[in-house]
Amino acid sequence: MAGSSHGHTPAAWTGVIIAFIGFCVAGAFMVMAQPLGFWAGMVIVALGGVVGAIMRAMGLGQPKESHGVAHASAATREPASAES
């Protein structure tokens, strides 16, 4: 995963932060036995996914070309000792 920069974009960070806040809201209201607040938190979780998708569509996510192609040239090269 480290080589693919998976999730290292403003769209990913924003979507996850909003979803995490929704998770915390839903958890707090679940403990307080308030179903309306729980469902409001679940709406916030879903909103995190929508915001992340919109930001990706705006160009703030990982480009489609870079998925799995990041180190293709390095994988086809021979080791340095074999080149000489």
mmCIF file with all atom_site columns, C-alpha atoms in Angstrom:
data_model
loop_
_atom_site.group_PDB
_atom_site.id
_atom_site.type_symbol
_atom_site.label_atom_id
_atom_site.label_alt_id
_atom_site.label_comp_id
_atom_site.label_asym_id
_atom_site.label_entity_id
_atom_site.label_seq_id
_atom_site.pdbx_PDB_ins_code
_atom_site.Cartn_x
_atom_site.Cartn_y
_atom_site.Cartn_z
_atom_site.occupancy
_atom_site.B_iso_or_equiv
_atom_site.pdbx_formal_charge
_atom_site.auth_seq_id
_atom_site.auth_comp_id
_atom_site.auth_asym_id
_atom_site.auth_atom_id
_atom_site.pdbx_PDB_model_num
ATOM 1  C CA . MET A 1 1  ? 0.000   0.000  0.000   1.00 0.00 ? 1  MET A CA 1
ATOM 2  C CA . ALA A 1 2  ? 2.829   2.427  0.678   1.00 0.00 ? 2  ALA A CA 1
ATOM 3  C CA . GLY A 1 3  ? 3.830   2.529  -2.977  1.00 0.00 ? 3  GLY A CA 1
ATOM 4  C CA . SER A 1 4  ? 0.363   3.343  -4.285  1.00 0.00 ? 4  SER A CA 1
ATOM 5  C CA . SER A 1 5  ? -0.408  6.432  -2.128  1.00 0.00 ? 5  SER A CA 1
ATOM 6  C CA . HIS A 1 6  ? -3.769  4.866  -1.317  1.00 0.00 ? 6  HIS A CA 1
ATOM 7  C CA . GLY A 1 7  ? -5.905  7.379  0.560   1.00 0.00 ? 7  GLY A CA 1
ATOM 8  C CA . HIS A 1 8  ? -3.328  10.186 0.677   1.00 0.00 ? 8  HIS A CA 1
ATOM 9  C CA . THR A 1 9  ? -5.574  12.798 -0.948  1.00 0.00 ? 9  THR A CA 1
ATOM 10 C CA . PRO A 1 10 ? -7.706  15.689 0.315   1.00 0.00 ? 10 PRO A CA 1
ATOM 11 C CA . ALA A 1 11 ? -10.839 13.864 -0.868  1.00 0.00 ? 11 ALA A CA 1
ATOM 12 C CA . ALA A 1 12 ? -9.993  10.740 1.134   1.00 0.00 ? 12 ALA A CA 1
ATOM 13 C CA . TRP A 1 13 ? -9.014  12.617 4.290   1.00 0.00 ? 13 TRP A CA 1
ATOM 14 C CA . THR A 1 14 ? -12.123 14.821 4.205   1.00 0.00 ? 14 THR A CA 1
ATOM 15 C CA . GLY A 1 15 ? -14.488 11.911 3.583   1.00 0.00 ? 15 GLY A CA 1
ATOM 16 C CA . VAL A 1 16 ? -12.973 9.823  6.376   1.00 0.00 ? 16 VAL A CA 1
ATOM 17 C CA . ILE A 1 17 ? -12.998 12.698 8.880   1.00 0.00 ? 17 ILE A CA 1
ATOM 18 C CA . ILE A 1 18 ? -16.676 13.455 8.191   1.00 0.00 ? 18 ILE A CA 1
ATOM 19 C CA . ALA A 1 19 ? -17.556 9.748  8.437   1.00 0.00 ? 19 ALA A CA 1
ATOM 20 C CA . PHE A 1 20 ? -15.618 9.459  11.710  1.00 0.00 ? 20 PHE A CA 1
ATOM 21 C CA . ILE A 1 21 ? -17.530 12.400 13.185  1.00 0.00 ? 21 ILE A CA 1
ATOM 22 C CA . GLY A 1 22 ? -20.796 10.749 12.128  1.00 0.00 ? 22 GLY A CA 1
ATOM 23 C CA . PHE A 1 23 ? -19.671 7.485  13.716  1.00 0.00 ? 23 PHE A CA 1
ATOM 24 C CA . CYS A 1 24 ? -18.950 9.302  16.994  1.00 0.00 ? 24 CYS A CA 1
ATOM 25 C CA . VAL A 1 25 ? -22.336 11.071 16.907  1.00 0.00 ? 25 VAL A CA 1
ATOM 26 C CA . ALA A 1 26 ? -24.165 7.819  16.194  1.00 0.00 ? 26 ALA A CA 1
ATOM 27 C CA . GLY A 1 27 ? -22.267 6.012  18.948  1.00 0.00 ? 27 GLY A CA 1
ATOM 28 C CA . ALA A 1 28 ? -23.005 8.698  21.529  1.00 0.00 ? 28 ALA A CA 1
ATOM 29 C CA . PHE A 1 29 ? -26.708 8.722  20.734  1.00 0.00 ? 29 PHE A CA 1
ATOM 30 C CA . MET A 1 30 ? -26.834 4.929  20.739  1.00 0.00 ? 30 MET A CA 1
ATOM 31 C CA . VAL A 1 31 ? -25.453 4.899  24.279  1.00 0.00 ? 31 VAL A CA 1
ATOM 32 C CA . MET A 1 32 ? -28.025 7.542  25.261  1.00 0.00 ? 32 MET A CA 1
ATOM 33 C CA . ALA A 1 33 ? -30.783 5.382  23.697  1.00 0.00 ? 33 ALA A CA 1
ATOM 34 C CA . GLN A 1 34 ? -31.887 8.161  21.320  1.00 0.00 ? 34 GLN A CA 1
ATOM 35 C CA . PRO A 1 35 ? -32.751 6.566  17.955  1.00 0.00 ? 35 PRO A CA 1
ATOM 36 C CA . LEU A 1 36 ? -33.268 9.875  16.152  1.00 0.00 ? 36 LEU A CA 1
ATOM 37 C CA . GLY A 1 37 ? -29.763 11.060 17.063  1.00 0.00 ? 37 GLY A CA 1
ATOM 38 C CA . PHE A 1 38 ? -28.316 7.681  16.060  1.00 0.00 ? 38 PHE A CA 1
ATOM 39 C CA . TRP A 1 39 ? -29.865 7.939  12.599  1.00 0.00 ? 39 TRP A CA 1
ATOM 40 C CA . ALA A 1 40 ? -28.675 11.535 12.289  1.00 0.00 ? 40 ALA A CA 1
ATOM 41 C CA . GLY A 1 41 ? -25.154 10.244 12.924  1.00 0.00 ? 41 GLY A CA 1
ATOM 42 C CA . MET A 1 42 ? -25.620 7.576  10.264  1.00 0.00 ? 42 MET A CA 1
ATOM 43 C CA . VAL A 1 43 ? -26.685 10.287 7.804   1.00 0.00 ? 43 VAL A CA 1
ATOM 44 C CA . ILE A 1 44 ? -23.441 12.124 8.608   1.00 0.00 ? 44 ILE A CA 1
ATOM 45 C CA . VAL A 1 45 ? -21.493 8.902  7.916   1.00 0.00 ? 45 VAL A CA 1
ATOM 46 C CA . ALA A 1 46 ? -23.160 8.608  4.501   1.00 0.00 ? 46 ALA A CA 1
ATOM 47 C CA . LEU A 1 47 ? -22.512 12.309 3.877   1.00 0.00 ? 47 LEU A CA 1
ATOM 48 C CA . GLY A 1 48 ? -18.790 11.640 4.338   1.00 0.00 ? 48 GLY A CA 1
ATOM 49 C CA . GLY A 1 49 ? -18.873 9.202  1.434   1.00 0.00 ? 49 GLY A CA 1
ATOM 50 C CA . VAL A 1 50 ? -20.802 11.621 -0.743  1.00 0.00 ? 50 VAL A CA 1
ATOM 51 C CA . VAL A 1 51 ? -18.435 14.519 0.022   1.00 0.00 ? 51 VAL A CA 1
ATOM 52 C CA . GLY A 1 52 ? -15.412 12.310 -0.714  1.00 0.00 ? 52 GLY A CA 1
ATOM 53 C CA . ALA A 1 53 ? -16.894 11.231 -4.058  1.00 0.00 ? 53 ALA A CA 1
ATOM 54 C CA . ILE A 1 54 ? -17.710 14.829 -5.022  1.00 0.00 ? 54 ILE A CA 1
ATOM 55 C CA . MET A 1 55 ? -14.205 15.984 -4.117  1.00 0.00 ? 55 MET A CA 1
ATOM 56 C CA . ARG A 1 56 ? -12.706 13.134 -6.158  1.00 0.00 ? 56 ARG A CA 1
ATOM 57 C CA . ALA A 1 57 ? -14.864 14.166 -9.121  1.00 0.00 ? 57 ALA A CA 1
ATOM 58 C CA . MET A 1 58 ? -13.540 17.721 -8.678  1.00 0.00 ? 58 MET A CA 1
ATOM 59 C CA . GLY A 1 59 ? -9.992  16.410 -9.116  1.00 0.00 ? 59 GLY A CA 1
ATOM 60 C CA . LEU A 1 60 ? -8.935  16.297 -5.455  1.00 0.00 ? 60 LEU A CA 1
ATOM 61 C CA . GLY A 1 61 ? -8.624  12.524 -5.359  1.00 0.00 ? 61 GLY A CA 1
ATOM 62 C CA . GLN A 1 62 ? -6.068  10.102 -6.721  1.00 0.00 ? 62 GLN A CA 1
ATOM 63 C CA . PRO A 1 63 ? -5.873  10.164 -10.551 1.00 0.00 ? 63 PRO A CA 1
ATOM 64 C CA . LYS A 1 64 ? -7.209  7.044  -12.250 1.00 0.00 ? 64 LYS A CA 1
ATOM 65 C CA . GLU A 1 65 ? -3.988  6.562  -14.262 1.00 0.00 ? 65 GLU A CA 1
ATOM 66 C CA . SER A 1 66 ? -1.850  6.113  -11.149 1.00 0.00 ? 66 SER A CA 1
ATOM 67 C CA . HIS A 1 67 ? -3.687  3.050  -9.779  1.00 0.00 ? 67 HIS A CA 1
ATOM 68 C CA . GLY A 1 68 ? -1.245  0.156  -9.873  1.00 0.00 ? 68 GLY A CA 1
ATOM 69 C CA . VAL A 1 69 ? 1.024   1.800  -12.467 1.00 0.00 ? 69 VAL A CA 1
ATOM 70 C CA . ALA A 1 70 ? 3.159   3.806  -10.074 1.00 0.00 ? 70 ALA A CA 1
ATOM 71 C CA . HIS A 1 71 ? 6.180   1.492  -10.118 1.00 0.00 ? 71 HIS A CA 1
ATOM 72 C CA . ALA A 1 72 ? 5.697   -0.436 -13.368 1.00 0.00 ? 72 ALA A CA 1
ATOM 73 C CA . SER A 1 73 ? 8.972   0.802  -14.869 1.00 0.00 ? 73 SER A CA 1
ATOM 74 C CA . ALA A 1 74 ? 10.930  -0.145 -11.739 1.00 0.00 ? 74 ALA A CA 1
ATOM 75 C CA . ALA A 1 75 ? 9.471   -3.661 -11.795 1.00 0.00 ? 75 ALA A CA 1
ATOM 76 C CA . THR A 1 76 ? 10.661  -4.331 -15.366 1.00 0.00 ? 76 THR A CA 1
ATOM 77 C CA . ARG A 1 77 ? 14.238  -3.111 -14.900 1.00 0.00 ? 77 ARG A CA 1
ATOM 78 C CA . GLU A 1 78 ? 17.027  -5.515 -14.146 1.00 0.00 ? 78 GLU A CA 1
ATOM 79 C CA . PRO A 1 79 ? 18.977  -5.217 -10.889 1.00 0.00 ? 79 PRO A CA 1
ATOM 80 C CA . ALA A 1 80 ? 21.912  -2.776 -10.907 1.00 0.00 ? 80 ALA A CA 1
ATOM 81 C CA . SER A 1 81 ? 24.475  -5.611 -10.757 1.00 0.00 ? 81 SER A CA 1
ATOM 82 C CA . ALA A 1 82 ? 23.085  -7.179 -13.971 1.00 0.00 ? 82 ALA A CA 1
ATOM 83 C CA . GLU A 1 83 ? 23.252  -3.912 -15.941 1.00 0.00 ? 83 GLU A CA 1
ATOM 84 C CA . SER A 1 84 ? 27.054  -3.668 -15.993 1.00 0.00 ? 84 SER A CA 1
#
